[in-house]
Short mmCIF file of C-alpha atoms and ligand atoms in Angstrom, two decimals:
data_model
loop_
_atom_site.label_atom_id
_atom_site.label_comp_id
_atom_site.label_asym_id
_atom_site.label_seq_id
_atom_site.Cartn_x
_atom_site.Cartn_y
_atom_site.Cartn_z
CA MET Q 1 -21.61 -27.43 -6.06
CA GLU Q 2 -22.90 -30.47 -7.95
CA PHE Q 3 -20.91 -33.65 -8.50
CA ARG Q 4 -21.31 -34.64 -12.17
CA LYS Q 5 -20.18 -37.62 -14.17
CA ILE Q 6 -18.64 -37.21 -17.67
CA THR Q 7 -17.46 -40.77 -18.30
CA GLU Q 8 -17.10 -43.89 -16.21
CA ARG Q 9 -13.90 -42.48 -14.67
CA CYS Q 10 -14.05 -38.76 -15.23
CA HIS Q 11 -16.15 -36.47 -13.08
CA TYR Q 12 -16.26 -32.90 -11.87
CA PHE Q 13 -17.67 -30.69 -9.19
CA SER Q 14 -19.58 -28.02 -11.05
CA GLY Q 15 -19.48 -24.57 -9.54
CA ALA Q 16 -18.14 -21.02 -9.94
CA VAL Q 17 -14.83 -22.82 -10.23
CA ASN Q 18 -15.03 -26.37 -11.63
CA ILE Q 19 -13.00 -29.04 -9.89
CA GLY Q 20 -12.09 -32.27 -11.79
CA TYR Q 21 -12.12 -35.76 -10.29
CA ILE Q 22 -10.90 -39.01 -11.83
CA HIS Q 23 -11.36 -42.41 -10.33
CA LYS Q 24 -9.30 -45.46 -11.32
CA GLU Q 25 -8.29 -48.76 -9.71
CA GLY Q 26 -9.26 -47.71 -6.21
CA GLN Q 27 -7.46 -44.32 -6.38
CA GLY Q 28 -8.75 -40.81 -6.82
CA LEU Q 29 -7.19 -37.76 -8.59
CA LEU Q 30 -8.46 -34.20 -8.12
CA VAL Q 31 -7.79 -31.50 -10.67
CA ASP Q 32 -7.68 -28.28 -8.57
CA SER Q 33 -9.02 -27.83 -5.09
CA GLY Q 34 -11.39 -24.86 -4.94
CA ILE Q 35 -10.71 -21.56 -3.23
CA ASP Q 36 -10.64 -22.40 0.47
CA LYS Q 37 -11.04 -24.86 3.32
CA GLY Q 38 -14.85 -24.76 3.09
CA THR Q 39 -14.83 -25.80 -0.60
CA ALA Q 40 -12.19 -28.47 -0.08
CA LYS Q 41 -14.16 -29.86 2.88
CA LYS Q 42 -17.34 -30.09 0.71
CA VAL Q 43 -15.38 -31.92 -2.01
CA TRP Q 44 -13.96 -34.37 0.48
CA ARG Q 45 -17.36 -34.94 2.10
CA THR Q 46 -19.02 -35.63 -1.27
CA LEU Q 47 -16.25 -38.10 -2.15
CA THR Q 48 -16.58 -39.95 1.12
CA ASP Q 49 -20.38 -39.99 0.83
CA ASN Q 50 -19.93 -41.66 -2.54
CA HIS Q 51 -17.20 -44.03 -1.16
CA LEU Q 52 -14.67 -42.51 -3.52
CA PRO Q 53 -10.94 -42.20 -2.66
CA LEU Q 54 -8.60 -39.24 -2.94
CA ASP Q 55 -4.84 -39.79 -3.35
CA HIS Q 56 -3.47 -37.20 -5.78
CA VAL Q 57 -4.15 -33.56 -6.53
CA ILE Q 58 -2.99 -31.67 -9.60
CA LEU Q 59 -3.09 -27.89 -9.20
CA THR Q 60 -3.26 -26.37 -12.68
CA HIS Q 61 -2.17 -22.84 -11.78
CA ALA Q 62 -1.47 -20.54 -8.83
CA HIS Q 63 -4.74 -18.61 -8.66
CA THR Q 64 -6.39 -18.98 -5.23
CA ASP Q 65 -9.77 -20.06 -6.64
CA HIS Q 66 -7.90 -23.13 -8.01
CA TYR Q 67 -5.40 -23.94 -5.21
CA GLY Q 68 -6.64 -22.21 -2.05
CA GLY Q 69 -8.38 -25.37 -0.75
CA ALA Q 70 -5.27 -27.57 -1.15
CA SER Q 71 -3.73 -26.60 2.13
CA TYR Q 72 -6.67 -28.16 3.99
CA LEU Q 73 -6.40 -31.37 1.94
CA GLN Q 74 -2.66 -31.53 2.60
CA LYS Q 75 -3.15 -31.07 6.33
CA GLU Q 76 -6.05 -33.49 6.74
CA LEU Q 77 -5.40 -36.31 4.22
CA PRO Q 78 -2.41 -38.30 3.00
CA VAL Q 79 -2.67 -36.74 -0.50
CA LYS Q 80 0.20 -35.74 -2.77
CA LEU Q 81 0.05 -32.35 -4.48
CA HIS Q 82 1.43 -31.74 -7.99
CA ALA Q 83 1.77 -28.54 -9.94
CA PRO Q 84 3.83 -26.89 -12.73
CA ARG Q 85 7.17 -25.64 -11.36
CA LEU Q 86 6.67 -21.83 -11.61
CA GLU Q 87 3.11 -22.05 -10.37
CA ALA Q 88 4.36 -24.21 -7.48
CA ALA Q 89 6.70 -21.40 -6.43
CA ILE Q 90 3.76 -19.09 -5.99
CA MET Q 91 1.66 -21.75 -4.23
CA GLY Q 92 4.55 -22.17 -1.79
CA ASN Q 93 4.82 -18.35 -1.34
CA PRO Q 94 1.32 -17.03 -1.97
CA VAL Q 95 2.22 -13.41 -1.01
CA LEU Q 96 3.88 -13.30 -4.49
CA GLU Q 97 0.48 -12.65 -6.15
CA PRO Q 98 -0.39 -9.52 -4.18
CA ILE Q 99 3.24 -8.51 -4.64
CA TYR Q 100 3.16 -8.73 -8.43
CA LEU Q 101 -0.23 -7.04 -8.60
CA TRP Q 102 1.07 -4.19 -6.41
CA ASN Q 103 3.97 -3.44 -8.80
CA GLY Q 104 6.51 -5.47 -6.75
CA ALA Q 105 6.12 -3.38 -3.61
CA MET Q 106 5.09 -4.93 -0.33
CA PRO Q 107 1.27 -5.21 -0.77
CA ILE Q 108 -1.24 -3.25 1.29
CA LYS Q 109 -3.44 -5.22 3.68
CA GLN Q 110 -6.52 -4.89 1.44
CA LEU Q 111 -4.81 -7.13 -1.11
CA ARG Q 112 -3.94 -9.81 1.36
CA ASN Q 113 -7.24 -11.71 1.22
CA LYS Q 114 -8.27 -15.21 0.15
CA PHE Q 115 -9.06 -14.09 -3.37
CA LEU Q 116 -5.50 -12.99 -4.06
CA GLU Q 117 -3.45 -14.84 -1.46
CA GLY Q 118 -4.16 -18.51 -0.75
CA GLU Q 119 -2.91 -20.65 2.10
CA PRO Q 120 0.57 -21.87 1.30
CA VAL Q 121 1.12 -25.50 0.23
CA SER Q 122 4.20 -27.59 -0.27
CA ILE Q 123 4.16 -29.21 -3.69
CA ASP Q 124 5.32 -32.88 -3.74
CA GLY Q 125 6.04 -33.17 -7.45
CA TYR Q 126 6.15 -31.11 -10.62
CA ILE Q 127 3.94 -31.53 -13.67
CA TYR Q 128 5.82 -31.23 -16.95
CA GLU Q 129 4.48 -30.93 -20.50
CA GLY Q 130 3.75 -34.34 -22.04
CA LYS Q 131 2.71 -37.83 -20.99
CA GLN Q 132 3.23 -38.86 -17.37
CA SER Q 133 1.58 -40.82 -14.64
CA LEU Q 134 0.53 -40.56 -10.99
CA GLY Q 135 -0.27 -43.95 -9.42
CA PRO Q 136 -2.67 -45.67 -11.89
CA PHE Q 137 -3.44 -42.40 -13.74
CA ASN Q 138 -1.81 -41.95 -17.11
CA PHE Q 139 -2.36 -38.51 -18.54
CA GLU Q 140 -0.96 -35.85 -20.79
CA ALA Q 141 -0.19 -32.41 -19.41
CA VAL Q 142 -0.47 -29.60 -21.91
CA CYS Q 143 1.29 -26.32 -21.17
CA LEU Q 144 -1.27 -23.53 -21.61
CA PRO Q 145 0.39 -20.30 -20.46
CA GLY Q 146 -1.12 -16.87 -20.90
CA HIS Q 147 -3.77 -16.65 -18.20
CA SER Q 148 -0.97 -17.51 -15.79
CA TYR Q 149 2.75 -18.12 -16.30
CA GLY Q 150 2.94 -21.87 -16.30
CA GLN Q 151 -0.66 -23.14 -16.37
CA VAL Q 152 -1.30 -26.73 -17.49
CA GLY Q 153 -4.38 -28.52 -18.83
CA ILE Q 154 -4.75 -32.21 -18.28
CA ILE Q 155 -6.02 -34.79 -20.82
CA ILE Q 156 -7.01 -38.00 -19.13
CA ASP Q 157 -9.28 -40.69 -20.50
CA GLU Q 158 -9.73 -38.41 -23.55
CA ILE Q 159 -11.28 -35.64 -21.42
CA LEU Q 160 -9.53 -32.25 -21.30
CA TYR Q 161 -9.48 -30.50 -17.94
CA ALA Q 162 -8.55 -27.16 -19.46
CA ALA Q 163 -8.03 -24.97 -16.36
CA ASP Q 164 -8.45 -21.26 -17.30
CA SER Q 165 -6.94 -21.57 -20.80
CA TYR Q 166 -10.36 -20.60 -22.11
CA PHE Q 167 -13.59 -19.36 -20.50
CA GLY Q 168 -17.17 -20.39 -21.20
CA THR Q 169 -18.94 -17.81 -23.36
CA ASP Q 170 -21.15 -16.54 -20.48
CA ILE Q 171 -18.10 -16.01 -18.28
CA LEU Q 172 -16.33 -14.19 -21.12
CA ALA Q 173 -19.32 -11.86 -21.64
CA LYS Q 174 -19.38 -11.16 -17.87
CA HIS Q 175 -15.67 -10.43 -17.51
CA LYS Q 176 -15.35 -8.47 -20.78
CA VAL Q 177 -11.57 -8.19 -20.19
CA PRO Q 178 -10.43 -11.59 -18.92
CA PHE Q 179 -7.47 -11.90 -16.58
CA ILE Q 180 -4.23 -12.61 -18.48
CA VAL Q 181 -0.52 -12.10 -17.88
CA ASP Q 182 0.62 -12.64 -21.51
CA ALA Q 183 -1.61 -11.81 -24.48
CA ASP Q 184 0.40 -13.61 -27.16
CA ALA Q 185 0.81 -16.77 -25.02
CA THR Q 186 -2.94 -16.69 -24.29
CA ILE Q 187 -3.84 -16.65 -28.00
CA ASN Q 188 -1.17 -19.31 -28.84
CA SER Q 189 -2.59 -21.57 -26.06
CA LEU Q 190 -6.10 -21.11 -27.49
CA LYS Q 191 -4.81 -22.13 -30.93
CA LYS Q 192 -2.99 -25.04 -29.32
CA LEU Q 193 -6.29 -26.22 -27.82
CA SER Q 194 -7.79 -26.46 -31.30
CA GLY Q 195 -5.11 -28.91 -32.33
CA LEU Q 196 -5.66 -31.32 -29.40
CA THR Q 197 -7.67 -34.54 -29.59
CA PHE Q 198 -10.28 -35.09 -26.82
CA LYS Q 199 -13.89 -36.17 -26.53
CA GLY Q 200 -14.93 -33.24 -24.35
CA ALA Q 201 -13.48 -30.33 -22.36
CA LEU Q 202 -14.13 -28.68 -19.03
CA PRO Q 203 -12.90 -25.11 -18.45
CA GLY Q 204 -12.21 -23.80 -14.92
CA HIS Q 205 -15.14 -21.43 -15.36
CA GLY Q 206 -17.98 -22.40 -17.70
CA GLU Q 207 -19.78 -25.46 -18.96
CA TYR Q 208 -18.47 -28.87 -20.04
CA GLU Q 209 -18.68 -29.11 -23.82
CA ILE Q 210 -18.09 -31.89 -26.37
CA ASN Q 211 -17.05 -29.48 -29.08
CA ILE Q 212 -15.28 -26.30 -27.97
CA GLU Q 213 -14.31 -24.79 -31.31
CA LYS Q 214 -16.94 -22.02 -31.19
CA THR Q 215 -16.06 -21.18 -27.60
CA ILE Q 216 -12.32 -21.09 -28.49
CA GLN Q 217 -13.03 -18.78 -31.36
CA LYS Q 218 -15.06 -16.45 -29.07
CA ASN Q 219 -12.12 -16.37 -26.67
CA ILE Q 220 -9.67 -15.56 -29.49
CA ASP Q 221 -12.02 -12.85 -30.85
CA CYS Q 222 -12.33 -11.29 -27.35
CA HIS Q 223 -8.59 -10.93 -26.97
CA SER Q 224 -8.10 -9.71 -30.58
CA ASN Q 225 -10.81 -7.06 -30.09
CA ILE Q 226 -9.24 -5.71 -26.90
CA LYS Q 227 -5.79 -5.53 -28.53
CA GLN Q 228 -7.24 -3.88 -31.62
CA PHE Q 229 -9.09 -1.30 -29.53
CA LEU Q 230 -5.90 -0.43 -27.63
CA SER Q 231 -3.83 -0.19 -30.79
CA GLU Q 232 -6.38 2.09 -32.45
CA ALA Q 233 -6.64 4.29 -29.32
CA ILE Q 234 -2.85 4.77 -29.29
CA ASN Q 235 -2.72 5.53 -33.00
CA ALA Q 236 -5.70 7.91 -32.80
CA SER Q 237 -3.46 10.77 -31.70
CA PRO Q 238 -0.15 11.41 -33.51
CA ASP Q 239 1.38 12.45 -30.14
CA GLY Q 240 0.32 9.17 -28.51
CA THR Q 241 -1.19 8.80 -25.07
CA SER Q 242 -0.17 8.17 -21.53
CA LEU Q 243 -0.42 4.66 -20.22
CA ASN Q 244 -2.80 5.83 -17.49
CA GLU Q 245 -5.16 7.65 -19.91
CA LEU Q 246 -5.27 4.59 -22.11
CA LEU Q 247 -6.12 2.36 -19.16
CA ILE Q 248 -9.06 4.65 -18.33
CA GLU Q 249 -10.14 4.55 -21.96
CA MET Q 250 -10.16 0.74 -21.77
CA PHE Q 251 -12.32 0.77 -18.63
CA GLU Q 252 -14.78 3.18 -20.28
CA ASN Q 253 -14.90 1.45 -23.66
CA PHE Q 254 -15.57 -2.02 -22.26
CA GLY Q 255 -17.83 -0.84 -19.45
CA LEU Q 256 -15.56 -2.24 -16.71
CA ASN Q 257 -16.43 -1.47 -13.19
CA ALA Q 258 -13.85 -2.36 -10.57
CA ARG Q 259 -15.47 -2.24 -7.12
CA GLU Q 260 -12.24 -2.35 -5.21
CA ILE Q 261 -8.48 -2.05 -5.69
CA GLY Q 262 -7.88 -5.81 -6.06
CA GLN Q 263 -10.25 -6.06 -9.02
CA TRP Q 264 -8.82 -2.91 -10.57
CA LEU Q 265 -5.30 -4.36 -10.35
CA LEU Q 266 -6.44 -7.56 -12.07
CA PHE Q 267 -7.77 -5.50 -14.94
CA ARG Q 268 -4.59 -3.47 -15.02
CA THR Q 269 -2.48 -6.62 -15.32
CA SER Q 270 -4.51 -7.77 -18.34
CA PHE Q 271 -4.15 -4.25 -19.83
CA THR Q 272 -0.40 -4.39 -19.30
CA ALA Q 273 -0.26 -7.78 -20.98
CA TYR Q 274 -1.96 -6.44 -24.16
CA ILE Q 275 0.35 -3.41 -24.11
CA SER Q 276 3.39 -5.71 -23.80
CA SER Q 277 2.28 -7.51 -26.94
CA LEU Q 278 1.90 -4.25 -28.87
CA ILE Q 279 5.35 -3.13 -27.78
CA GLU Q 280 7.10 -6.45 -28.42
CA SER Q 281 5.61 -6.66 -31.93
CA GLY Q 282 7.13 -3.22 -32.70
CA GLU Q 283 3.67 -1.72 -33.32
CA VAL Q 284 3.88 0.65 -30.38
CA ILE Q 285 6.80 2.51 -28.80
CA ILE Q 286 7.01 3.22 -25.09
CA SER Q 287 8.88 6.18 -23.60
CA ILE Q 288 8.61 8.54 -20.71
CA ASN Q 289 6.83 11.79 -21.29
CA LYS Q 290 5.62 14.31 -18.65
CA HIS Q 291 7.06 11.96 -16.01
CA THR Q 292 4.78 9.15 -17.01
CA PRO Q 293 4.92 6.10 -19.36
CA TRP Q 294 3.86 7.21 -22.81
CA LEU Q 295 2.64 5.08 -25.76
CA LYS Q 296 2.94 6.07 -29.40
CA GLY Q 297 2.24 4.21 -32.66
CA ASN Q 298 5.44 3.21 -34.43
CA PRO Q 299 5.42 5.01 -37.79
CA LEU Q 300 7.78 2.39 -39.27
CA LYS Q 301 5.36 -0.40 -38.43
CA ILE Q 302 1.82 -0.02 -39.72
CA SER Q 303 -0.63 -1.97 -37.60
CA LYS Q 304 -2.65 -4.78 -39.18
ZN1 ZN K 1 -7.14 -18.56 -12.99
#
């Protein structure tokens, strides 16, 4: 994890998950906290080694790689934690993630690990869309849902800390099917990013870039391709296909390889999000056939 400077005030810890840091008038603001105590400790040690303060933490969304280290910071330091309201509900009750991944049933023990269930934190204040301030920090929070329900990006000193609203192109190529909970919201958030003004942007996973237009387009293309593949696969047979068969087809087509149940469930959630979009647009009809959810193209609505 390397501590890098973007501007006089804006910095970040570069790693598998990037963590933002902004310094102003003797106060420090962290954007996300890393996955666990170990990461948060390293962040705090680097800041103290550089004589930099830490007073506020904004947690962009309730995925453990972004908020899991916050519990350590809250216990050890007089910091205040801030997050979007719905994300804060999950951060306060982290078992909700394994619960939603496990279809709402009480999750099996295998899912109750630091990758899917972080240490709980108590959020001191909510982040809302628009301009606001924390101590000396004036910033704009931008709602960027899709990858999670209430994710925010932060524009401060003309730098966008974009959370997981988009991924670096290498990360995108590696994941093939990125994690999302809402396909339409994901694409709308990507389009929203294109309309924002900033001098550079840092995604949660990927490289800092001055111009992100090409990266944004690659993200949009990635989601459109997956949705198109699923739509064509459903329409390939006049009788339609079972939800489960289609999920297997997606795994095969994109060369996905889930090593364990947690990873498989993350892919299934993305799959469900694309299917929701096809159903809500009227392109696909869902029913129950042979005791299982069944998808069929809607003859009244020709797909684009
Ligand atoms: Zn995330």
